[in-house]
XYZ file of C-alpha atoms in Angstrom:
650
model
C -125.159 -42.591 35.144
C -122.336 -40.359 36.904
C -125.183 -37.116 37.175
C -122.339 -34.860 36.586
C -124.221 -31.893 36.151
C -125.769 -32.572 39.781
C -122.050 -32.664 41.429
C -120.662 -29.607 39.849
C -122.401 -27.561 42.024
C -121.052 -30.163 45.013
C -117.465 -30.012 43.682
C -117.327 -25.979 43.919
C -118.563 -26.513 47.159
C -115.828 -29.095 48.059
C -113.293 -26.720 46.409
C -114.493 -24.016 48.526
C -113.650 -25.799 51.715
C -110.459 -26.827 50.567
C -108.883 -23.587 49.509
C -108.316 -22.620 52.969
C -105.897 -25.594 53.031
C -104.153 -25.307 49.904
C -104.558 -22.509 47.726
C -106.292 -23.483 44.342
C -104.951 -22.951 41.002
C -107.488 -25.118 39.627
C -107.963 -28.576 40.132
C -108.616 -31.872 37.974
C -111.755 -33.412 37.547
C -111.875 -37.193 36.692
C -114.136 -39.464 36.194
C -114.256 -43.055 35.341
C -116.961 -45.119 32.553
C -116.848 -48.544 32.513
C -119.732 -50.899 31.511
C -122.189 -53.274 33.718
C -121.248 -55.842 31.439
C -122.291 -58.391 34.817
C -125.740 -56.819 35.666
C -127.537 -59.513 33.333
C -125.897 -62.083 34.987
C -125.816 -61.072 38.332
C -129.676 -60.624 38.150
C -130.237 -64.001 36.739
C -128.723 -65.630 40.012
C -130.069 -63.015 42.367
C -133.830 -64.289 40.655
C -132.943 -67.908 40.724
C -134.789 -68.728 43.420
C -134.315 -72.414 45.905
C -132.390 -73.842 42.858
C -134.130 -76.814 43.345
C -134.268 -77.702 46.896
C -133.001 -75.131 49.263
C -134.796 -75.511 52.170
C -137.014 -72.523 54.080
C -135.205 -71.731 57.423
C -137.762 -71.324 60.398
C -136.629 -68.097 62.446
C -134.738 -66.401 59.536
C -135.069 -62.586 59.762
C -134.399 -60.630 57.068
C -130.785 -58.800 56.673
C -130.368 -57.524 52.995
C -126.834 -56.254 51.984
C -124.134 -56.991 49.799
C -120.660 -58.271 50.495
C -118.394 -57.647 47.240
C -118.624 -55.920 44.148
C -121.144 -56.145 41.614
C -118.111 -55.867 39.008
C -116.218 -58.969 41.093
C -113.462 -56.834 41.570
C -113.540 -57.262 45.619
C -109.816 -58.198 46.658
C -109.314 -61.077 49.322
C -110.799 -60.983 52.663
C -113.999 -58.411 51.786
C -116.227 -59.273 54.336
C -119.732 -59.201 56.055
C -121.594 -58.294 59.311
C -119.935 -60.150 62.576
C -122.743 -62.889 63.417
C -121.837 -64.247 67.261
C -122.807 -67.963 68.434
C -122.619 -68.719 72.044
C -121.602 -72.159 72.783
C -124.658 -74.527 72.055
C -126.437 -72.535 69.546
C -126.879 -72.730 65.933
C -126.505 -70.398 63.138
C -128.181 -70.363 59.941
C -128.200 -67.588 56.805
C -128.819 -67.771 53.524
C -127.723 -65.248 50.022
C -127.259 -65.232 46.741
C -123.637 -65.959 45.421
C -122.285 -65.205 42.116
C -119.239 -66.456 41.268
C -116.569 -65.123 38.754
C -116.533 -66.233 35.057
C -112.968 -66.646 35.076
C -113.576 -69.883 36.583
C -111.018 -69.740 39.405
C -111.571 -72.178 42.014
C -110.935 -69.971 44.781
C -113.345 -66.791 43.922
C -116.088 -68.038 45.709
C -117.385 -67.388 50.074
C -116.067 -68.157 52.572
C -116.318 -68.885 56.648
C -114.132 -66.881 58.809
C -114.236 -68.019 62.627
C -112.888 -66.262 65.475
C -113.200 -65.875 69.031
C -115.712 -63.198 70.413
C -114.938 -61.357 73.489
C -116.558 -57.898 72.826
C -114.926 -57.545 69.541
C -113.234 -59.991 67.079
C -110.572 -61.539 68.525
C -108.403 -64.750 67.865
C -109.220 -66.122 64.287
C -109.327 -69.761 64.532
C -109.552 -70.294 60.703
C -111.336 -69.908 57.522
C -113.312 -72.597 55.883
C -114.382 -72.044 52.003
C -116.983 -73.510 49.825
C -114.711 -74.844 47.257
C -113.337 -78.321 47.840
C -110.228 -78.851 46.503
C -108.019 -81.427 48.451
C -104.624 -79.991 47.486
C -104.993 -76.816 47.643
C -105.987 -73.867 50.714
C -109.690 -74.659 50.670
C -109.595 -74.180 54.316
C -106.566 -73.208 56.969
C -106.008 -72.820 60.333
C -104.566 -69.487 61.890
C -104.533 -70.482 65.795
C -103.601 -73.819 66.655
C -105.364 -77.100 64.943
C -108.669 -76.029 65.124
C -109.427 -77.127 61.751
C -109.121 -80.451 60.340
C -108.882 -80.899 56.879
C -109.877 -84.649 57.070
C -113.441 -83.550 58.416
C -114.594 -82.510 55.467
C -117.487 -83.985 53.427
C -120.073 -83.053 50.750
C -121.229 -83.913 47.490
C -118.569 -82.717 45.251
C -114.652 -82.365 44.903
C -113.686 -79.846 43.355
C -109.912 -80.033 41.939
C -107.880 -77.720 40.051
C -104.945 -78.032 38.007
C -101.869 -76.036 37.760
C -103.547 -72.713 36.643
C -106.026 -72.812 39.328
C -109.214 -73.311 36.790
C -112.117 -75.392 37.630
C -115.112 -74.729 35.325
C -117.302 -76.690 37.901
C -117.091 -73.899 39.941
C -119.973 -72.247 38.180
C -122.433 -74.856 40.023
C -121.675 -72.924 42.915
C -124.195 -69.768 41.743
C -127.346 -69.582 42.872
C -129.071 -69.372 46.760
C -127.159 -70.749 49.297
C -127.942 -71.978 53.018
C -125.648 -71.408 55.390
C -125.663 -73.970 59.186
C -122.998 -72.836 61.479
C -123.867 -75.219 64.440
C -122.293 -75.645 67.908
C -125.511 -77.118 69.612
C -123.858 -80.529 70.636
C -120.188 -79.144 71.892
C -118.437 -79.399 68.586
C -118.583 -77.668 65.239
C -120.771 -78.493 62.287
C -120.606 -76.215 58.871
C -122.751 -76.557 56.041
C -122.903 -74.816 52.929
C -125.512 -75.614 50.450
C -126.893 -74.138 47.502
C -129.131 -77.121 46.625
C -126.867 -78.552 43.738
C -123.840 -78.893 45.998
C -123.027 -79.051 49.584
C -119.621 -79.033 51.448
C -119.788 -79.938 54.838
C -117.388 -79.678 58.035
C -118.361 -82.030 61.067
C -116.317 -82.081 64.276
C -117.892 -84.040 67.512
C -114.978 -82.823 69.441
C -114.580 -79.584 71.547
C -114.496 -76.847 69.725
C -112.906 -74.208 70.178
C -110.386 -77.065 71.690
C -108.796 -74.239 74.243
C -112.050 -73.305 75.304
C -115.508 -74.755 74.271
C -117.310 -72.232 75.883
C -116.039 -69.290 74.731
C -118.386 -67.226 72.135
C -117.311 -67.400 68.811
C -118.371 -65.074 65.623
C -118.722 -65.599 61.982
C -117.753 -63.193 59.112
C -118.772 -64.064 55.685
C -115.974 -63.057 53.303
C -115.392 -62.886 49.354
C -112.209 -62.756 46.209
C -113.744 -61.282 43.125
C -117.193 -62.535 44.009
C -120.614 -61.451 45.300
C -122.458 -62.206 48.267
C -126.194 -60.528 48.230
C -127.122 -61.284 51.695
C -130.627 -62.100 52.533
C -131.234 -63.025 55.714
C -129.724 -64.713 59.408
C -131.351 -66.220 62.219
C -128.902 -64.500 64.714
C -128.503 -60.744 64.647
C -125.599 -59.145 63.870
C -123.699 -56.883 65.173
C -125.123 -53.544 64.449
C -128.665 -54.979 63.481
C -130.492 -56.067 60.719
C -130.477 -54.797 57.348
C -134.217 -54.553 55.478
C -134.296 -54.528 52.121
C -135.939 -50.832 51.326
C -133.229 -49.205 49.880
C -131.017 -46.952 51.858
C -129.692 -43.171 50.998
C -125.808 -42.849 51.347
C -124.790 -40.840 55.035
C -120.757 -41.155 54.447
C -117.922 -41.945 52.531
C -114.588 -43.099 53.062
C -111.651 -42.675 50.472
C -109.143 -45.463 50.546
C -106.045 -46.549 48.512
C -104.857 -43.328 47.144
C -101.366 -42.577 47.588
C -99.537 -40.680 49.866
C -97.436 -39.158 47.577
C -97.107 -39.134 44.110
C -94.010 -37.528 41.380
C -95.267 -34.315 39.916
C -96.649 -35.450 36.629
C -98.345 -38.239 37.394
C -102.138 -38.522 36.151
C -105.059 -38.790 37.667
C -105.750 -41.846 36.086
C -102.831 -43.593 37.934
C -103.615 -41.721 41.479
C -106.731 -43.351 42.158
C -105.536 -46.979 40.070
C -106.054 -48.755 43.618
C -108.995 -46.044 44.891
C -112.244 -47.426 46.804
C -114.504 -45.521 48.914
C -116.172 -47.233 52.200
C -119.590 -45.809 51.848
C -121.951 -45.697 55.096
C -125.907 -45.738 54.339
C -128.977 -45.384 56.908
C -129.167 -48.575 58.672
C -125.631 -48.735 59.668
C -125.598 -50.571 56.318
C -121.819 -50.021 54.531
C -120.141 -51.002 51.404
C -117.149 -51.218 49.303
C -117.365 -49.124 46.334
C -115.094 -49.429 43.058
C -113.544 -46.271 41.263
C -115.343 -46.525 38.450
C -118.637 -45.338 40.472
C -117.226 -42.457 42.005
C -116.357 -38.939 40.303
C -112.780 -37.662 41.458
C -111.253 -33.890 41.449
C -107.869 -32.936 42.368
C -107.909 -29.663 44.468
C -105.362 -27.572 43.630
C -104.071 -29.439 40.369
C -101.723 -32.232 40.167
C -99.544 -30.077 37.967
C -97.668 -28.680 40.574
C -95.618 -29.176 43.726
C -97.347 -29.727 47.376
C -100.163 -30.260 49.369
C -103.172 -31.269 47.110
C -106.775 -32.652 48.364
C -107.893 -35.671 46.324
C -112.167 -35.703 46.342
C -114.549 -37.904 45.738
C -118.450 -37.919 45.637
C -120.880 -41.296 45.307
C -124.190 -40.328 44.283
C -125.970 -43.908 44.003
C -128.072 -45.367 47.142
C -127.361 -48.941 48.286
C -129.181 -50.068 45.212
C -127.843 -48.257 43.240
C -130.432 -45.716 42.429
C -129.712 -41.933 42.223
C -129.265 -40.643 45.244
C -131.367 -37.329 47.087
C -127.759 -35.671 48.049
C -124.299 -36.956 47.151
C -121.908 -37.870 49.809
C -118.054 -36.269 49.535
C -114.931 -37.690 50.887
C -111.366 -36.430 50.058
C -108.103 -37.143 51.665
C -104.211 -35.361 51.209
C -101.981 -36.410 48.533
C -97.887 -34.807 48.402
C -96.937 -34.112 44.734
C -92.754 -34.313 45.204
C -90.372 -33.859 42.614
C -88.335 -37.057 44.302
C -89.325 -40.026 46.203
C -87.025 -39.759 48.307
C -85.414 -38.419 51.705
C -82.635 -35.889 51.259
C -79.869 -34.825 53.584
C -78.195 -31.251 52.776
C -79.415 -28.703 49.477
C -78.914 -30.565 46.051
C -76.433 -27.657 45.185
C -73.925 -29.102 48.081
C -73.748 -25.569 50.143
C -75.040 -27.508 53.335
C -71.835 -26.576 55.764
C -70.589 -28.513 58.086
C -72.808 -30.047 60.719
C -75.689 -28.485 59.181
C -78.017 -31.090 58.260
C -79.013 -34.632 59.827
C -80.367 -37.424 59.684
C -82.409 -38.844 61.946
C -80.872 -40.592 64.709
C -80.909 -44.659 65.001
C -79.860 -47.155 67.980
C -78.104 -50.033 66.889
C -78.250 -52.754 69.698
C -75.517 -55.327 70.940
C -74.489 -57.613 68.456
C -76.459 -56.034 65.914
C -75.518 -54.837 62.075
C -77.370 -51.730 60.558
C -77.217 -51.675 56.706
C -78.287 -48.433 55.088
C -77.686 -47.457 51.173
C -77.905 -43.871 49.830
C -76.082 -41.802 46.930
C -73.762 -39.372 47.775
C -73.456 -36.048 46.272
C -69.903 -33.771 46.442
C -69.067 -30.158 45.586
C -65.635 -32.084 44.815
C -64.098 -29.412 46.040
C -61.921 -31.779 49.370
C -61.685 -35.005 50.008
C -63.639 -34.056 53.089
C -66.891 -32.636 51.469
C -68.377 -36.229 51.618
C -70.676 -38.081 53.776
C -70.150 -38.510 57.762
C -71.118 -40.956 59.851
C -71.395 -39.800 63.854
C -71.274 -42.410 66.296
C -72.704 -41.360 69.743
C -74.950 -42.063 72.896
C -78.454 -41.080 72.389
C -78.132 -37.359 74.080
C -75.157 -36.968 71.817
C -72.865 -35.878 74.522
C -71.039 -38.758 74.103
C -69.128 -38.921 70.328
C -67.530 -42.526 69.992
C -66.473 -41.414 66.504
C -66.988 -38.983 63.720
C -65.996 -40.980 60.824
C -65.635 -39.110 57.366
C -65.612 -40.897 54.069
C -62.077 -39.817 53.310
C -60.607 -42.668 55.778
C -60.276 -39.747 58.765
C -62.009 -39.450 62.014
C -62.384 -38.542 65.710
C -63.736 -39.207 69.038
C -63.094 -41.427 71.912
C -62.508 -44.156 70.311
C -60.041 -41.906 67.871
C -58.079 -40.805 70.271
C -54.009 -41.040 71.328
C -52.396 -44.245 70.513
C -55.808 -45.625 69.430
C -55.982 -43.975 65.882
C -52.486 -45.718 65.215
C -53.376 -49.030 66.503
C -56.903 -50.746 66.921
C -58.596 -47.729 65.059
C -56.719 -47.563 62.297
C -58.788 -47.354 58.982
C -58.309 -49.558 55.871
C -59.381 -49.333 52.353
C -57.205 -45.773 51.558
C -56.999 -45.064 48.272
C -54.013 -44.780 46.073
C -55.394 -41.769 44.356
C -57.377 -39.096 45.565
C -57.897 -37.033 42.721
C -59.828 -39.657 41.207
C -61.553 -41.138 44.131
C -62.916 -37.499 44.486
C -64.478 -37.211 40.927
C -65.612 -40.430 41.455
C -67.560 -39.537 45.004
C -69.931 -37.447 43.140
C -73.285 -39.909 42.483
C -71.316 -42.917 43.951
C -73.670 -45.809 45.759
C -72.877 -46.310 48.868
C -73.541 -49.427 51.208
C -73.007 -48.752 54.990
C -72.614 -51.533 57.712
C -72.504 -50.466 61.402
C -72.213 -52.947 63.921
C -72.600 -52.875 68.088
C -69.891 -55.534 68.882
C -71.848 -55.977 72.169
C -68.171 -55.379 73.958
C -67.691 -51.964 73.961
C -66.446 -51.924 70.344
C -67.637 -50.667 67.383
C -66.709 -51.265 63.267
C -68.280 -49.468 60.151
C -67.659 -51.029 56.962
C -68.451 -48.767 53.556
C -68.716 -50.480 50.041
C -68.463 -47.503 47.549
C -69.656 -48.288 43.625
C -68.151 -44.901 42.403
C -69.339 -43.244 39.425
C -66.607 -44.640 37.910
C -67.675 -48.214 37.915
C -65.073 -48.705 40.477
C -65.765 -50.134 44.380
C -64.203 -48.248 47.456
C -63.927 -49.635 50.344
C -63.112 -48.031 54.024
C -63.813 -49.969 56.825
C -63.158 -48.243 60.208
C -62.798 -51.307 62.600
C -62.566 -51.640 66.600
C -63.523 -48.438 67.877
C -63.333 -49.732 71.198
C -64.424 -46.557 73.761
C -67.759 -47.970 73.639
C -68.543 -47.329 77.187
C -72.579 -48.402 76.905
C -73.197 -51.261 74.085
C -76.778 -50.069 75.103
C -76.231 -46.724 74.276
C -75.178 -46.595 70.459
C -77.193 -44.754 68.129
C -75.821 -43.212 64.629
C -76.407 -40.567 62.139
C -75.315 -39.304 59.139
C -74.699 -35.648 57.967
C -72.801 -33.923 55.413
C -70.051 -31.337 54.466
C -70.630 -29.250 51.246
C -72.317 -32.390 49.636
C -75.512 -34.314 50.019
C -76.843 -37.845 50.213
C -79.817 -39.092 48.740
C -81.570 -42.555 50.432
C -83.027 -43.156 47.040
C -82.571 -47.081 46.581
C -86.078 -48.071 45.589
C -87.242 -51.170 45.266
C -90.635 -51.593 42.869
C -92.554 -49.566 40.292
C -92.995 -45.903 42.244
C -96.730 -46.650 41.282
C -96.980 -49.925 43.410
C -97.696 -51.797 39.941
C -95.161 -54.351 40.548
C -96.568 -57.679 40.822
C -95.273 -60.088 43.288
C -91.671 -61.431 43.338
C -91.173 -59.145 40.402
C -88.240 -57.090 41.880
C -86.083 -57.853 44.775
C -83.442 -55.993 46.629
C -79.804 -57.279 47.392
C -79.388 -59.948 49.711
C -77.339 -59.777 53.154
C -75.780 -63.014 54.908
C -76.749 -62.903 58.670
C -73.832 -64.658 60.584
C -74.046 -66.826 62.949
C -75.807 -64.800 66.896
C -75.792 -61.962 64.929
C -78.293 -59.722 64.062
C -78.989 -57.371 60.793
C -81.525 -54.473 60.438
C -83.050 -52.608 57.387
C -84.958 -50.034 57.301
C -86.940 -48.317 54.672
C -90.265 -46.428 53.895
C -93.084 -48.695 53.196
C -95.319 -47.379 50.328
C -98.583 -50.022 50.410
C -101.356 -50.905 47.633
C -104.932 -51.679 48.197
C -104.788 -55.363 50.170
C -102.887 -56.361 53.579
C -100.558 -57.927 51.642
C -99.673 -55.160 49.502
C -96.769 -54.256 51.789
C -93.381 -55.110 52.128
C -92.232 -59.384 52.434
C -88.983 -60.829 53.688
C -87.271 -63.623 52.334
C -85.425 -65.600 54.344
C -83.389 -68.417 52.427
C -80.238 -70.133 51.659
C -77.494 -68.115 49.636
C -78.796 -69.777 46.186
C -82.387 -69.021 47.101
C -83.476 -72.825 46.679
C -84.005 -73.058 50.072
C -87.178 -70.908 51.439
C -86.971 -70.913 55.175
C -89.531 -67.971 55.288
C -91.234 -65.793 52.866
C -93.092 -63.414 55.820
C -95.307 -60.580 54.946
C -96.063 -57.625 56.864
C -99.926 -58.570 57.449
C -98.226 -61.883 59.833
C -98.317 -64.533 57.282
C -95.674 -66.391 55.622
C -94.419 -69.812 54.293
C -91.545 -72.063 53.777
C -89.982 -74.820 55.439
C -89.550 -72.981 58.542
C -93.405 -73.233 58.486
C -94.697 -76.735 58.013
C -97.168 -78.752 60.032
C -97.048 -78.307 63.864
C -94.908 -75.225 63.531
C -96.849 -72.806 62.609
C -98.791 -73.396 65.986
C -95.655 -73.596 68.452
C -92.583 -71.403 67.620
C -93.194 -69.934 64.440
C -97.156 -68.524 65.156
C -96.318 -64.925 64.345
C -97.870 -62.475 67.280
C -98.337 -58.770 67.172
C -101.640 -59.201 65.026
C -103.624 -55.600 64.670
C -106.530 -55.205 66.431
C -107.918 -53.355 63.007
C -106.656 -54.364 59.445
C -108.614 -51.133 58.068
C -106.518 -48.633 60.168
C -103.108 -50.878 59.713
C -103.418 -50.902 55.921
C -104.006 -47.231 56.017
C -101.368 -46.868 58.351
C -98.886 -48.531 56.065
C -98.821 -46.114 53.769
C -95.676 -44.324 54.125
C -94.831 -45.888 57.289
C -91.415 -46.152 58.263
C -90.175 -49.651 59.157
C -87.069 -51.445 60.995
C -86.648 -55.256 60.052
C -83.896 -57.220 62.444
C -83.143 -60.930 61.101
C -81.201 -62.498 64.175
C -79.190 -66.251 63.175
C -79.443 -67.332 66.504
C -76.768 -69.651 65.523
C -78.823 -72.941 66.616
C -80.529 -73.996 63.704
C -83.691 -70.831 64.291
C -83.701 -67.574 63.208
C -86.348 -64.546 64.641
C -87.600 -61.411 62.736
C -88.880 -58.683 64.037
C -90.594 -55.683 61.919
C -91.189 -52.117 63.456
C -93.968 -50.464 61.706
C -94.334 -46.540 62.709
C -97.736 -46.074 61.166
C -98.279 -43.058 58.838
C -100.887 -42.731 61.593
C -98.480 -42.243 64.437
C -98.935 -45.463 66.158
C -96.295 -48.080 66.283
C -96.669 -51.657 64.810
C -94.946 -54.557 65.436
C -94.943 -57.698 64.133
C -92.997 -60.875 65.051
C -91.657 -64.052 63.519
C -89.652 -65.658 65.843
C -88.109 -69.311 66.261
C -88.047 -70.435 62.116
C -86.304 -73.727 63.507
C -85.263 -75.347 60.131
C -82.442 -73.154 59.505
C -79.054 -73.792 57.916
C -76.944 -70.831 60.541
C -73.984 -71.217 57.902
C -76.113 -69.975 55.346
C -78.637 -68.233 56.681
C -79.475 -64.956 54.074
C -82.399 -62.565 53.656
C -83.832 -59.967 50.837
C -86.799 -57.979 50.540
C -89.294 -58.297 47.351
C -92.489 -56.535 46.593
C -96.615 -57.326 45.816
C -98.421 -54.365 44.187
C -96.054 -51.917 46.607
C -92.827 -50.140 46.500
C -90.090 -49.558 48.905
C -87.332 -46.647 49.716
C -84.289 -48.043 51.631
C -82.911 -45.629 54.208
């Protein structure tokens, strides 16, 4: 039951507080049905008892919560309480898993170790109860803390190509967890009376520091952990198992901004709600058990407040007072950033865009469609090339192969600076201007000289090209920035990449690629519109000009793959750094943020990346890749692709 005739009177009240912000024509009230077609089963293993021969745990305390979904629907890395285990001690838990009938080997629990200093720190690895020898049933993610060959048990799981194991199954039921440091190394077990996997290391562990604390966090895919009880307290206490009214609630994955139009249905496709109970007792909580309303309605331009309200308690009873949680949402009529009016009566010099620093040796690639009144050849875009207080102009380059500046001036625009690529007719390259796709490439020589290099698909189906090449006034290589404006026209930065409404799955679309020659350096940058997971973000693929070699597929959340990445590597030169010290706020943050990705062929056999992140949230995020040593630097080229997210190139 939704008890929508409890939270009308809760919605008004909602509405009331939010027409101060917005104005309210109305708003859209959604809600979502769908049926507990698990609780039989999930009952069934929550009442199953020692399945056989679990054993009793002396010193367990009871600590009753739930880590997952009771629909399965948790995504990867859902997880528990934080349990710290000084060196020498022993943990021990137990709960009730259910598993996912879909038979996937990988939906199961999972071990996630890290170092404790106060908070969570470096994660060591992850350890899950599945067992299959081929596949990621346990990783390192700091060094070679965790050693495949250590593992033991009582069963061997092994899937094929499709990932399907209907053995998994035997995994349901009540299982004991050991997490044991007592003699100076690390012993895991994970038993649920039927089968047991095992992890037994008599050497140091952690190897850097076998002293250090370390914590565990229990973690779930499209399963359900139903915690019952730990012999070390957690952080933030024990949980008893009287059931516990809801305090809070938390709205997550809903869209910054969405095309006017768009349903509700599709606004809240990726929703969840983080709700906090008495106890300091919190959980995940689908859609389909919250009620939604759009304050003003969707049906319009601007600022609109998407609300929610839970009304269950932990267990799912109803509750004695709903909780409400809403967050903004833009409705646009384009996804995209504009510079000038979409009629073309922006004069000269009267719109920018934002201003970007290029550094030595380094290429800047931005795409956008212009617009023209048609009127001149002049009513195009303009590129400005300056120092950062803009008192210094190295060039003021027009589209219509004319400029000035510095590096324009005297015998300079006859010589050096003379642009290329002029067309044989003007008339038609004009027409032609208006919707044309253009590619930009700026480069910072490094030497006090400067080239920009324009690629032109007009609307014509013909390419243009002007290149304006060695500008060479550049009196600080350090001090280079560029911008863009306009003269009775527009430009649109509108080259998307992925569905607008982050459906597209992964590798699905992919954006042009770029060769990065040899110590060089080239930078992207576009707005980064996440989904509901870490790695629902951007990823950069880094590869050979026929794509069949993969020197790194990196996503934003620092992990990645390819050759680049084998064996020892991943611990020496190619460990990415910059983690976040919380995923929550960085996933949140992602959504809209603005990011700047630099590929740099060091022209040595390696290759570095480095990703900017300003945070929807203000704060700036960086993450790292640097030293892929297994790279061809003659054919060295990178392209962006997509996982349940969608990207606008700027």
């Amino acid at each position: 039951m939704r008890h929508l005739n409890k939270l009308a009177s809760v919605f008004c009240m909602a509405a009331l507080g939010m027409l101060s912000l917005t104005g309210c024509e109305g708003g859209d009230l959604y809600k979502i049905d769908a049926p507990d077609w698990l609780a039989d089963k999930i009952a069934e293993f929550a009442d199953s008892g020692d399945n056989g021969d679990t054993p009793e745990i002396e010193g367990l305390h009871e600590d009753v919560y739930n880590i997952g979904n009771a629909d399965l629907t948790a995504s990867f890395f859902t997880l528990g309480k934080t349990y710290v285990i000084p060196a020498g001690q022993k943990w021990q838990a137990q709960f009730n898993l259910t598993v996912n009938p879909d038979n996937k080997y990988y939906k199961n629990f999972y071990v996630v170790l890290n170092q404790f200093n106060g908070d969570v720190g470096d994660e060591y690895g992850v350890i899950r109860y599945d067992n299959d020898p081929n596949k990621n049933s346990e990783w390192n993610t700091v060094g070679t803390e965790i050693d495949r060959s250590l593992i033991g048990g009582n069963f061997n799981n092994a899937s094929g190509d499709d990932d399907l194991d209907p053995s998994v199954q035997d995994m349901n039921g009540k299982v004991t967890l050991t997490v044991d440091r007592s003699n100076g190394g690390l012993y895991i077990e994970m038993n649920n009376g039927k089968l047991k996997k095992t992890y037994t290391q008599t050497t140091p562990f952690p190897s850097t520091d076998p002293g250090v604390d370390i914590c565990c966090r229990i973690g779930v895919e499209a399963s359900l952990v139903s915690f019952l009880g730990s012999t070390i307290e957690p952080i933030g206490g024990y949980t008893s198992k009287e059931d516990k009214q809801p305090l809070s609630l938390t709205l997550k994955g809903i869209p910054g901004k969405v095309l006017v139009g768009t349903d509700m249905e599709t606004v809240i496709a990726n929703a969840t709600a983080e709700v906090q109970f008495e106890q300091g007792v919190s959980k995940t909580v689908a859609a389909k058990d919250l009620t939604f309303q759009a304050i003003p309605s969707l049906n319009s331009l601007g600022t609109k407040n998407i609300v929610a309200a839970y009304n269950l308690t932990y267990k799912g009873e109803a509750a004695v007072k709903p909780v409400i949680g809403s967050t903004e949402i833009q409705v646009v009529d384009k996804m995209y950033t504009c510079v000038g009016s979409t009629d073309n009566t922006t004069a000269f010099w009267q719109a920018h865009s934002e201003r970007v620093k290029i550094n030595p040796k380094e290429t800047f690639v931005t795409t956008f469609t212009n617009y023209t009144s048609g009127a001149n050849n002049w009513n195009n875009w303009v590129v400005v090339l300056n120092s950062e207080d803009g008192l210094t102009e190295y060039g003021v380059l027009r589209a219509d192969n004319w400029g000035w500046g510095t590096g324009w001036a005297g015998e300079e625009l006859a010589s050096k600076c003379t642009p290329s690529g002029g067309q044989a007719n003007w008339d038609t390259w004009r027409a032609a201007m208006n919707g044309a796709k253009v590619t930009m490439y700026i480069t910072n020589n490094g030497n006090g000289t400067a080239d920009v290099k324009t690629v032109t698909l007009g609307n014509d189906g013909q390419t243009y090209i002007q290149d304006y090449i060695g500008l060479n006034t550049v009196t600080n290589p350090d001090d280079f920035y560029f911008h863009l404006t306009v003269d009775g026209s527009h430009i649109e930065f509108d080259d998307v990449l992925g569905a607008e409404d982050n459906s597209s799955t992964f590798w699905s679309a992919h954006s042009e690629q770029f060769k990065v020659p040899a110590k060089q350096t080239l930078t992207r940058r576009f707005r980064n519109y996440g989904g509901g997971s870490n790695w629902n973000n951007f990823v950069i693929c880094l590869t050979s000009e026929d794509g069949l070699t993969e020197y790194g597929i990196l996503r934003a959340d620092n992990w990645g793959w390819g050759t680049g990445w084998a064996g020892e590597e991943l611990a020496s030169k190619c460990t990415p750094s910059g983690g976040q010290a919380n995923w929550d706020t960085w996933l949140a943050a992602m959504e809209e943020a603005m990011v700047t990705v630099s590929v740099t062929n060091n022209g040595n056999g390696t290759a570095d990346v480095k990703c900017v992140m300003l945070g929807k949230d203000g704060q700036t995020y960086i993450q790292d890749y640097i030293g892929l040593n297994t790279v061809n630097s003659d054919d060295l080229w990178f392209r962006f692709t997509i996982d349940g997210c969608h990207l606008v190139f700027e």
